[in-house]
PDB file of C-alpha atoms in Angstrom:
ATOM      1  CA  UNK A   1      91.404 117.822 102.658  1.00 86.00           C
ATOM      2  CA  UNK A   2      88.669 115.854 101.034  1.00 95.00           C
ATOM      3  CA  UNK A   3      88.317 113.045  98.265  1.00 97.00           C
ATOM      4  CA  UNK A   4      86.004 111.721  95.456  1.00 98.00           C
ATOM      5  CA  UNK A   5      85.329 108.364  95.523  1.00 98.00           C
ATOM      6  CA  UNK A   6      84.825 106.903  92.156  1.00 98.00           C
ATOM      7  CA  UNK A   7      83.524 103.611  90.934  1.00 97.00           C
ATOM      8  CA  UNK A   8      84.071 101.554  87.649  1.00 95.00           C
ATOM      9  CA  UNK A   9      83.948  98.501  86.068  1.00 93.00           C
ATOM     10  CA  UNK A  10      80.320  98.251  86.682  1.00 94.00           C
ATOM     11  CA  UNK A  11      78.808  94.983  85.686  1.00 92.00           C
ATOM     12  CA  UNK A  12      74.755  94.418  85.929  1.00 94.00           C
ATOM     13  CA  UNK A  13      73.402  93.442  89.231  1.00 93.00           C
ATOM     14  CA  UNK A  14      72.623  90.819  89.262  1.00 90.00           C
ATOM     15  CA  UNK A  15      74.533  89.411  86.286  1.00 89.00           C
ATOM     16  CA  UNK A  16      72.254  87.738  84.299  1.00 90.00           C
ATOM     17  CA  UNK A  17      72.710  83.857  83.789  1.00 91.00           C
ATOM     18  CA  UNK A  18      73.119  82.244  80.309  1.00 94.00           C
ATOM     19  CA  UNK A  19      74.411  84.453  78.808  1.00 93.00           C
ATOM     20  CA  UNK A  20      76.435  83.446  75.577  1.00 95.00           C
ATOM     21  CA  UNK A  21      80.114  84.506  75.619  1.00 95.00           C
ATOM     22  CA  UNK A  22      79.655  87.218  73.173  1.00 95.00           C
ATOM     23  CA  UNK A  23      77.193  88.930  75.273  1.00 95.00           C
ATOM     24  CA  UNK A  24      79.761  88.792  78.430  1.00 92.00           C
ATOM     25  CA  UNK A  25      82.302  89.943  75.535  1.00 94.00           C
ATOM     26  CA  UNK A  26      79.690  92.680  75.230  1.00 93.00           C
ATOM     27  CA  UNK A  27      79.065  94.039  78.632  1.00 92.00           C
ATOM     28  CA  UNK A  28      82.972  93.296  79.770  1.00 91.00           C
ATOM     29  CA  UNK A  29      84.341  95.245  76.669  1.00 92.00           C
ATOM     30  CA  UNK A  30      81.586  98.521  77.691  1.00 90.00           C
ATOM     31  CA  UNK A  31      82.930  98.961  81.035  1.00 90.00           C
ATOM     32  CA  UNK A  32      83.536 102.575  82.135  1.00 89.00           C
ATOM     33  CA  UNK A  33      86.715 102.936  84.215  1.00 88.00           C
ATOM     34  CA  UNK A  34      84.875 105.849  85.828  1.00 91.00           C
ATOM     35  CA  UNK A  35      81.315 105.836  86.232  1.00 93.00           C
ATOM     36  CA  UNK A  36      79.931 107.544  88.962  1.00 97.00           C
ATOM     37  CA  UNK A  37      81.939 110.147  91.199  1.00 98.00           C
ATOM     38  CA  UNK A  38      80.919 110.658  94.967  1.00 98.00           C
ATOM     39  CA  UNK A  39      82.282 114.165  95.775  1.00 98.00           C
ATOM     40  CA  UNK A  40      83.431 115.268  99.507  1.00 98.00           C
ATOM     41  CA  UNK A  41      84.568 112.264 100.860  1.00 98.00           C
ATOM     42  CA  UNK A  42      86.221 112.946 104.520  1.00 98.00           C
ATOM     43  CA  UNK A  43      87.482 109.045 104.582  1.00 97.00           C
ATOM     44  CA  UNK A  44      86.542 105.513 103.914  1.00 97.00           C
ATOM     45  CA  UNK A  45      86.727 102.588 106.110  1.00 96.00           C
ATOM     46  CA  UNK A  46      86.204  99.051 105.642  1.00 93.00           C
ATOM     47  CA  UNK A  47      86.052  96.899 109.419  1.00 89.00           C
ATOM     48  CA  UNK A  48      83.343  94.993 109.782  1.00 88.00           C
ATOM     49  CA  UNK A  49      81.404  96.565 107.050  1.00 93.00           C
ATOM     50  CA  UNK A  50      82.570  99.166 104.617  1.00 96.00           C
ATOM     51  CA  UNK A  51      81.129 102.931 105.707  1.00 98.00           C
ATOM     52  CA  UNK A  52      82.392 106.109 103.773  1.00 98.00           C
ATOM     53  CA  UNK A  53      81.849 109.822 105.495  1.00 98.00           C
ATOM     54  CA  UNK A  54      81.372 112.766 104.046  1.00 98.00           C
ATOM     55  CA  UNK A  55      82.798 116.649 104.803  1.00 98.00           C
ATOM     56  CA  UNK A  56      79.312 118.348 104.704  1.00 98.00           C
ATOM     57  CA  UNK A  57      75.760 117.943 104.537  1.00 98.00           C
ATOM     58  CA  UNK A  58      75.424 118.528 100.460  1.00 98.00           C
ATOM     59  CA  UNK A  59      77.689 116.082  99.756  1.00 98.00           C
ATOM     60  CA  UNK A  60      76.438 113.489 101.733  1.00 98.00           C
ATOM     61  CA  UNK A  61      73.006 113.928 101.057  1.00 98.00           C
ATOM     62  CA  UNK A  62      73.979 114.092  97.275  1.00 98.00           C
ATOM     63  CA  UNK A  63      75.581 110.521  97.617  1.00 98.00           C
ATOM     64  CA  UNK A  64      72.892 109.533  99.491  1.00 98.00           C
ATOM     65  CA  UNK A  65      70.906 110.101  96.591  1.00 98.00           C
ATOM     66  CA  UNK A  66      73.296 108.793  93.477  1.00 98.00           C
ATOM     67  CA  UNK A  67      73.941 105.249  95.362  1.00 98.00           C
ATOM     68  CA  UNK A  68      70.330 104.874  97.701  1.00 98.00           C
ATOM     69  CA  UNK A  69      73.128 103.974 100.288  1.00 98.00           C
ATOM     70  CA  UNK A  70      71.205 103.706 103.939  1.00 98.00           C
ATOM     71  CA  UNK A  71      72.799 106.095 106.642  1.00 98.00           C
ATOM     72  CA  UNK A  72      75.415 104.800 108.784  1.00 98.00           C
ATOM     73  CA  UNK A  73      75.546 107.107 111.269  1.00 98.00           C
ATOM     74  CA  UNK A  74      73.285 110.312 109.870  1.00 97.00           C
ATOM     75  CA  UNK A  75      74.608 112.646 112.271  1.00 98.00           C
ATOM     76  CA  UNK A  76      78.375 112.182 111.448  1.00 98.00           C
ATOM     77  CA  UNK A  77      77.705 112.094 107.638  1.00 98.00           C
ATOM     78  CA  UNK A  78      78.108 108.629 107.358  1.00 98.00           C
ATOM     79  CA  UNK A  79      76.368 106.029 104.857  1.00 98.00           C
ATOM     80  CA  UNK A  80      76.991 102.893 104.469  1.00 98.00           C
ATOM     81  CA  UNK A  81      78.246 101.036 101.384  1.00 98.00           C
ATOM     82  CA  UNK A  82      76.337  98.016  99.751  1.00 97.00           C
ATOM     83  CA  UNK A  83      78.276  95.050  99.216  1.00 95.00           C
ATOM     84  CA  UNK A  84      77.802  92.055  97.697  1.00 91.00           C
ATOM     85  CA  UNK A  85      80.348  89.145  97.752  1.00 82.00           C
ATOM     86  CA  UNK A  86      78.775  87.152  94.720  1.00 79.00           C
ATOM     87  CA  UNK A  87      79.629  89.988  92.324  1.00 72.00           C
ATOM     88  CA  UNK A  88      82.937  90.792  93.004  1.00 70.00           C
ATOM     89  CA  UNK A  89      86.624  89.890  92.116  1.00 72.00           C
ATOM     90  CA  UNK A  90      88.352  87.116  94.030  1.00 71.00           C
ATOM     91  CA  UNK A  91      87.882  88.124  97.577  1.00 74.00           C
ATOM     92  CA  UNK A  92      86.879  91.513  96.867  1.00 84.00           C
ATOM     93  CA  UNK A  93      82.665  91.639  97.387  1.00 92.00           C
ATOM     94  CA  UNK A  94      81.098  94.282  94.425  1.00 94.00           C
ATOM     95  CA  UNK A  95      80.109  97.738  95.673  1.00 96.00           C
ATOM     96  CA  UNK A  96      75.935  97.570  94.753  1.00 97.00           C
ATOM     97  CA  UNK A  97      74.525 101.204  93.250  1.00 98.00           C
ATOM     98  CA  UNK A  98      70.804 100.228  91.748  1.00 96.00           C
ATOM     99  CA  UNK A  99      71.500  97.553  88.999  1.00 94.00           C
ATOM    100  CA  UNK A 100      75.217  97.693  89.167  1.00 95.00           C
ATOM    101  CA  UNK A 101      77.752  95.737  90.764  1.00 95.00           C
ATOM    102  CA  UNK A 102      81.128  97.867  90.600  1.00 95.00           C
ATOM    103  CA  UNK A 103      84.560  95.836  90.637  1.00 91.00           C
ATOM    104  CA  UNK A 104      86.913  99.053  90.802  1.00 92.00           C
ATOM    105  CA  UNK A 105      87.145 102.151  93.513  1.00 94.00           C
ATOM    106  CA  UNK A 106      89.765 104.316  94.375  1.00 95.00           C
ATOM    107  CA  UNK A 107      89.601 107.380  96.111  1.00 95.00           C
ATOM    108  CA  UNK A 108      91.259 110.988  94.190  1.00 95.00           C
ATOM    109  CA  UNK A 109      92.224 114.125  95.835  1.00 90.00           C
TER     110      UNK A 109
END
């Protein structure tokens, strides 16, 4: 079995400073509960860092191209995920893709 791993709620990275609170108004109310969809997803894991692997070759190299993710472990299929505490929810760090800091994943069969 395999999964897509989706992200969502993605705010710009970094957030940009001063802004009024109808521009925050702005970019909070235009969030996309699902914006970009990582297919073939054999698992995640978060331990020291979070990683996620992939089932074959096209889907990880696919990924590897959507996110610019660097390779974990190139061999097994693995890359591994940016993070960035400063952009995230309570004591949940943001998952980084280019200029986007994403506050939601979940993983769908």
């Amino acid at each position: 079995m395999h999964f897509d791993f989706v992200l969502g709620d993605g705010f710009p990275h970094p957030y940009p400073e001063g802004l009024s609170e109808e521009e925050q108004e702005e970019i909070s109310s235009n969030l996309a509960v699902e914006d970009l969809r990582l297919k073939g997803v054999d698992s995640v894991e978060w331990r020291f860092e979070m990683t996620i692997q992939f089932v074959d070759r096209a889907s990880y190299d696919d990924a590897k191209a959507a996110t610019g993710w660097e390779a974990w472990d190139e061999a097994a299929l693995i890359l591994s995920i940016r993070l960035d505490g400063r952009d995230g929810r309570g004591a949940m760090p943001a998952i980084i893709v280019g200029d986007k800091a994403y506050c939601r994943w979940m993983l769908t069969a």
